[in-house]
């Protein structure tokens, strides 16, 4: 697994360290953040999204990231898009991984 470090909470001390990485081969952003408390998890689990079941799947979790990390999140998104564009140039697909003619 090739993780590319993007950034860490600029106000982190020695014990808290919300962090963002890009995992290019898997086409994922990876977050380390604060665990959601029970109240926030319950609120997220009861939020209705049309076409989706209620609840948080057992292989997913809710993570909190502070607003002050927005520039780091933007940088991670930009890095992911650049990686996708490079892959697209190699295989003829666009930035979203769609080959010409795909719908």
PDB file of C-alpha atoms in Angstrom:
ATOM      1  CA  UNK A   1       0.000   0.000   0.000  1.00  0.00           C
ATOM      2  CA  UNK A   2       1.534   3.295  -1.111  1.00  0.00           C
ATOM      3  CA  UNK A   3       0.317   6.093   1.129  1.00  0.00           C
ATOM      4  CA  UNK A   4       1.240   9.624   0.143  1.00  0.00           C
ATOM      5  CA  UNK A   5       1.177  11.905   3.173  1.00  0.00           C
ATOM      6  CA  UNK A   6      -0.709  15.134   2.441  1.00  0.00           C
ATOM      7  CA  UNK A   7      -0.997  16.867   5.780  1.00  0.00           C
ATOM      8  CA  UNK A   8      -1.632  16.829   9.487  1.00  0.00           C
ATOM      9  CA  UNK A   9      -3.807  19.076  11.653  1.00  0.00           C
ATOM     10  CA  UNK A  10      -1.783  22.311  11.882  1.00  0.00           C
ATOM     11  CA  UNK A  11      -2.721  22.652  15.547  1.00  0.00           C
ATOM     12  CA  UNK A  12      -1.779  19.106  16.447  1.00  0.00           C
ATOM     13  CA  UNK A  13       0.177  18.480  19.572  1.00  0.00           C
ATOM     14  CA  UNK A  14       2.017  15.331  20.457  1.00  0.00           C
ATOM     15  CA  UNK A  15      -1.129  13.339  21.221  1.00  0.00           C
ATOM     16  CA  UNK A  16      -3.746  14.427  18.640  1.00  0.00           C
ATOM     17  CA  UNK A  17      -2.986  14.043  14.984  1.00  0.00           C
ATOM     18  CA  UNK A  18      -5.848  14.125  12.471  1.00  0.00           C
ATOM     19  CA  UNK A  19      -4.037  13.291   9.233  1.00  0.00           C
ATOM     20  CA  UNK A  20      -4.833  12.956   5.527  1.00  0.00           C
ATOM     21  CA  UNK A  21      -3.160  10.683   2.983  1.00  0.00           C
ATOM     22  CA  UNK A  22      -3.796   9.765  -0.656  1.00  0.00           C
ATOM     23  CA  UNK A  23      -3.686   6.097  -1.618  1.00  0.00           C
ATOM     24  CA  UNK A  24      -3.302   6.468  -5.377  1.00  0.00           C
ATOM     25  CA  UNK A  25      -3.370   2.844  -6.531  1.00  0.00           C
ATOM     26  CA  UNK A  26      -6.571   2.159  -4.606  1.00  0.00           C
ATOM     27  CA  UNK A  27      -7.958   5.591  -5.617  1.00  0.00           C
ATOM     28  CA  UNK A  28      -8.757   6.525  -2.018  1.00  0.00           C
ATOM     29  CA  UNK A  29      -8.355   9.391   0.395  1.00  0.00           C
ATOM     30  CA  UNK A  30      -7.384   8.076   3.838  1.00  0.00           C
ATOM     31  CA  UNK A  31      -8.317   9.972   7.001  1.00  0.00           C
ATOM     32  CA  UNK A  32      -7.157   9.675  10.565  1.00  0.00           C
ATOM     33  CA  UNK A  33      -9.405  11.731  12.789  1.00  0.00           C
ATOM     34  CA  UNK A  34     -11.298  11.819  16.003  1.00  0.00           C
ATOM     35  CA  UNK A  35     -13.827   9.073  16.658  1.00  0.00           C
ATOM     36  CA  UNK A  36     -17.409  10.216  16.623  1.00  0.00           C
ATOM     37  CA  UNK A  37     -19.208  10.000  19.934  1.00  0.00           C
ATOM     38  CA  UNK A  38     -22.370   7.911  20.298  1.00  0.00           C
ATOM     39  CA  UNK A  39     -24.637  10.920  19.815  1.00  0.00           C
ATOM     40  CA  UNK A  40     -23.020  11.903  16.484  1.00  0.00           C
ATOM     41  CA  UNK A  41     -22.993   8.293  15.242  1.00  0.00           C
ATOM     42  CA  UNK A  42     -26.699   7.982  16.054  1.00  0.00           C
ATOM     43  CA  UNK A  43     -27.458  11.242  14.265  1.00  0.00           C
ATOM     44  CA  UNK A  44     -25.551  10.075  11.167  1.00  0.00           C
ATOM     45  CA  UNK A  45     -27.159   6.622  11.316  1.00  0.00           C
ATOM     46  CA  UNK A  46     -30.679   8.089  11.288  1.00  0.00           C
ATOM     47  CA  UNK A  47     -30.013  10.577   8.473  1.00  0.00           C
ATOM     48  CA  UNK A  48     -32.232   9.559   5.563  1.00  0.00           C
ATOM     49  CA  UNK A  49     -30.661   9.422   2.111  1.00  0.00           C
ATOM     50  CA  UNK A  50     -33.043   8.346  -0.666  1.00  0.00           C
ATOM     51  CA  UNK A  51     -32.089   4.930  -2.006  1.00  0.00           C
ATOM     52  CA  UNK A  52     -29.896   4.042   0.972  1.00  0.00           C
ATOM     53  CA  UNK A  53     -30.601   1.973   4.051  1.00  0.00           C
ATOM     54  CA  UNK A  54     -30.494   3.670   7.424  1.00  0.00           C
ATOM     55  CA  UNK A  55     -27.544   2.991   9.674  1.00  0.00           C
ATOM     56  CA  UNK A  56     -23.786   2.782   9.391  1.00  0.00           C
ATOM     57  CA  UNK A  57     -22.545  -0.443   7.776  1.00  0.00           C
ATOM     58  CA  UNK A  58     -20.351  -2.566  10.020  1.00  0.00           C
ATOM     59  CA  UNK A  59     -17.298  -1.948   7.803  1.00  0.00           C
ATOM     60  CA  UNK A  60     -17.678   1.865   7.950  1.00  0.00           C
ATOM     61  CA  UNK A  61     -17.263   4.499  10.657  1.00  0.00           C
ATOM     62  CA  UNK A  62     -17.805   8.197  11.256  1.00  0.00           C
ATOM     63  CA  UNK A  63     -14.650  10.318  11.615  1.00  0.00           C
ATOM     64  CA  UNK A  64     -14.449  13.973  12.622  1.00  0.00           C
ATOM     65  CA  UNK A  65     -11.942  16.303  10.932  1.00  0.00           C
ATOM     66  CA  UNK A  66     -11.565  19.965  12.050  1.00  0.00           C
ATOM     67  CA  UNK A  67     -12.438  22.829   9.669  1.00  0.00           C
ATOM     68  CA  UNK A  68      -8.873  24.116   9.959  1.00  0.00           C
ATOM     69  CA  UNK A  69      -7.841  21.111   7.834  1.00  0.00           C
ATOM     70  CA  UNK A  70      -9.902  22.237   4.815  1.00  0.00           C
ATOM     71  CA  UNK A  71      -6.779  23.417   2.931  1.00  0.00           C
ATOM     72  CA  UNK A  72      -5.204  19.997   3.540  1.00  0.00           C
ATOM     73  CA  UNK A  73      -8.354  18.239   2.305  1.00  0.00           C
ATOM     74  CA  UNK A  74      -8.301  20.407  -0.845  1.00  0.00           C
ATOM     75  CA  UNK A  75      -4.667  19.480  -1.406  1.00  0.00           C
ATOM     76  CA  UNK A  76      -5.540  15.782  -1.032  1.00  0.00           C
ATOM     77  CA  UNK A  77      -8.406  16.123  -3.525  1.00  0.00           C
ATOM     78  CA  UNK A  78      -6.122  17.909  -5.985  1.00  0.00           C
ATOM     79  CA  UNK A  79      -3.467  15.198  -5.619  1.00  0.00           C
ATOM     80  CA  UNK A  80      -6.081  12.492  -6.189  1.00  0.00           C
ATOM     81  CA  UNK A  81      -7.386  14.264  -9.297  1.00  0.00           C
ATOM     82  CA  UNK A  82      -3.859  14.678 -10.682  1.00  0.00           C
ATOM     83  CA  UNK A  83      -3.195  10.969 -10.140  1.00  0.00           C
ATOM     84  CA  UNK A  84      -6.471  10.097 -11.893  1.00  0.00           C
ATOM     85  CA  UNK A  85      -5.574  12.363 -14.817  1.00  0.00           C
ATOM     86  CA  UNK A  86      -2.169  10.715 -15.125  1.00  0.00           C
ATOM     87  CA  UNK A  87      -3.786   7.270 -15.104  1.00  0.00           C
ATOM     88  CA  UNK A  88      -6.277   8.507 -17.700  1.00  0.00           C
ATOM     89  CA  UNK A  89      -3.481   9.721 -19.949  1.00  0.00           C
ATOM     90  CA  UNK A  90      -1.902   6.275 -19.736  1.00  0.00           C
ATOM     91  CA  UNK A  91      -5.045   4.230 -20.422  1.00  0.00           C
ATOM     92  CA  UNK A  92      -7.235   6.654 -22.391  1.00  0.00           C
ATOM     93  CA  UNK A  93      -9.766   7.155 -19.576  1.00  0.00           C
ATOM     94  CA  UNK A  94     -10.798  10.550 -18.247  1.00  0.00           C
ATOM     95  CA  UNK A  95     -10.144  11.987 -14.774  1.00  0.00           C
ATOM     96  CA  UNK A  96     -12.997   9.911 -13.341  1.00  0.00           C
ATOM     97  CA  UNK A  97     -11.606   6.637 -14.694  1.00  0.00           C
ATOM     98  CA  UNK A  98     -14.112   6.425 -17.573  1.00  0.00           C
ATOM     99  CA  UNK A  99     -12.823   5.217 -20.883  1.00  0.00           C
ATOM    100  CA  UNK A 100     -14.016   7.027 -24.025  1.00  0.00           C
ATOM    101  CA  UNK A 101     -17.569   5.929 -24.801  1.00  0.00           C
ATOM    102  CA  UNK A 102     -18.335   4.794 -21.216  1.00  0.00           C
ATOM    103  CA  UNK A 103     -21.560   6.131 -19.743  1.00  0.00           C
TER     104      UNK A 103
END
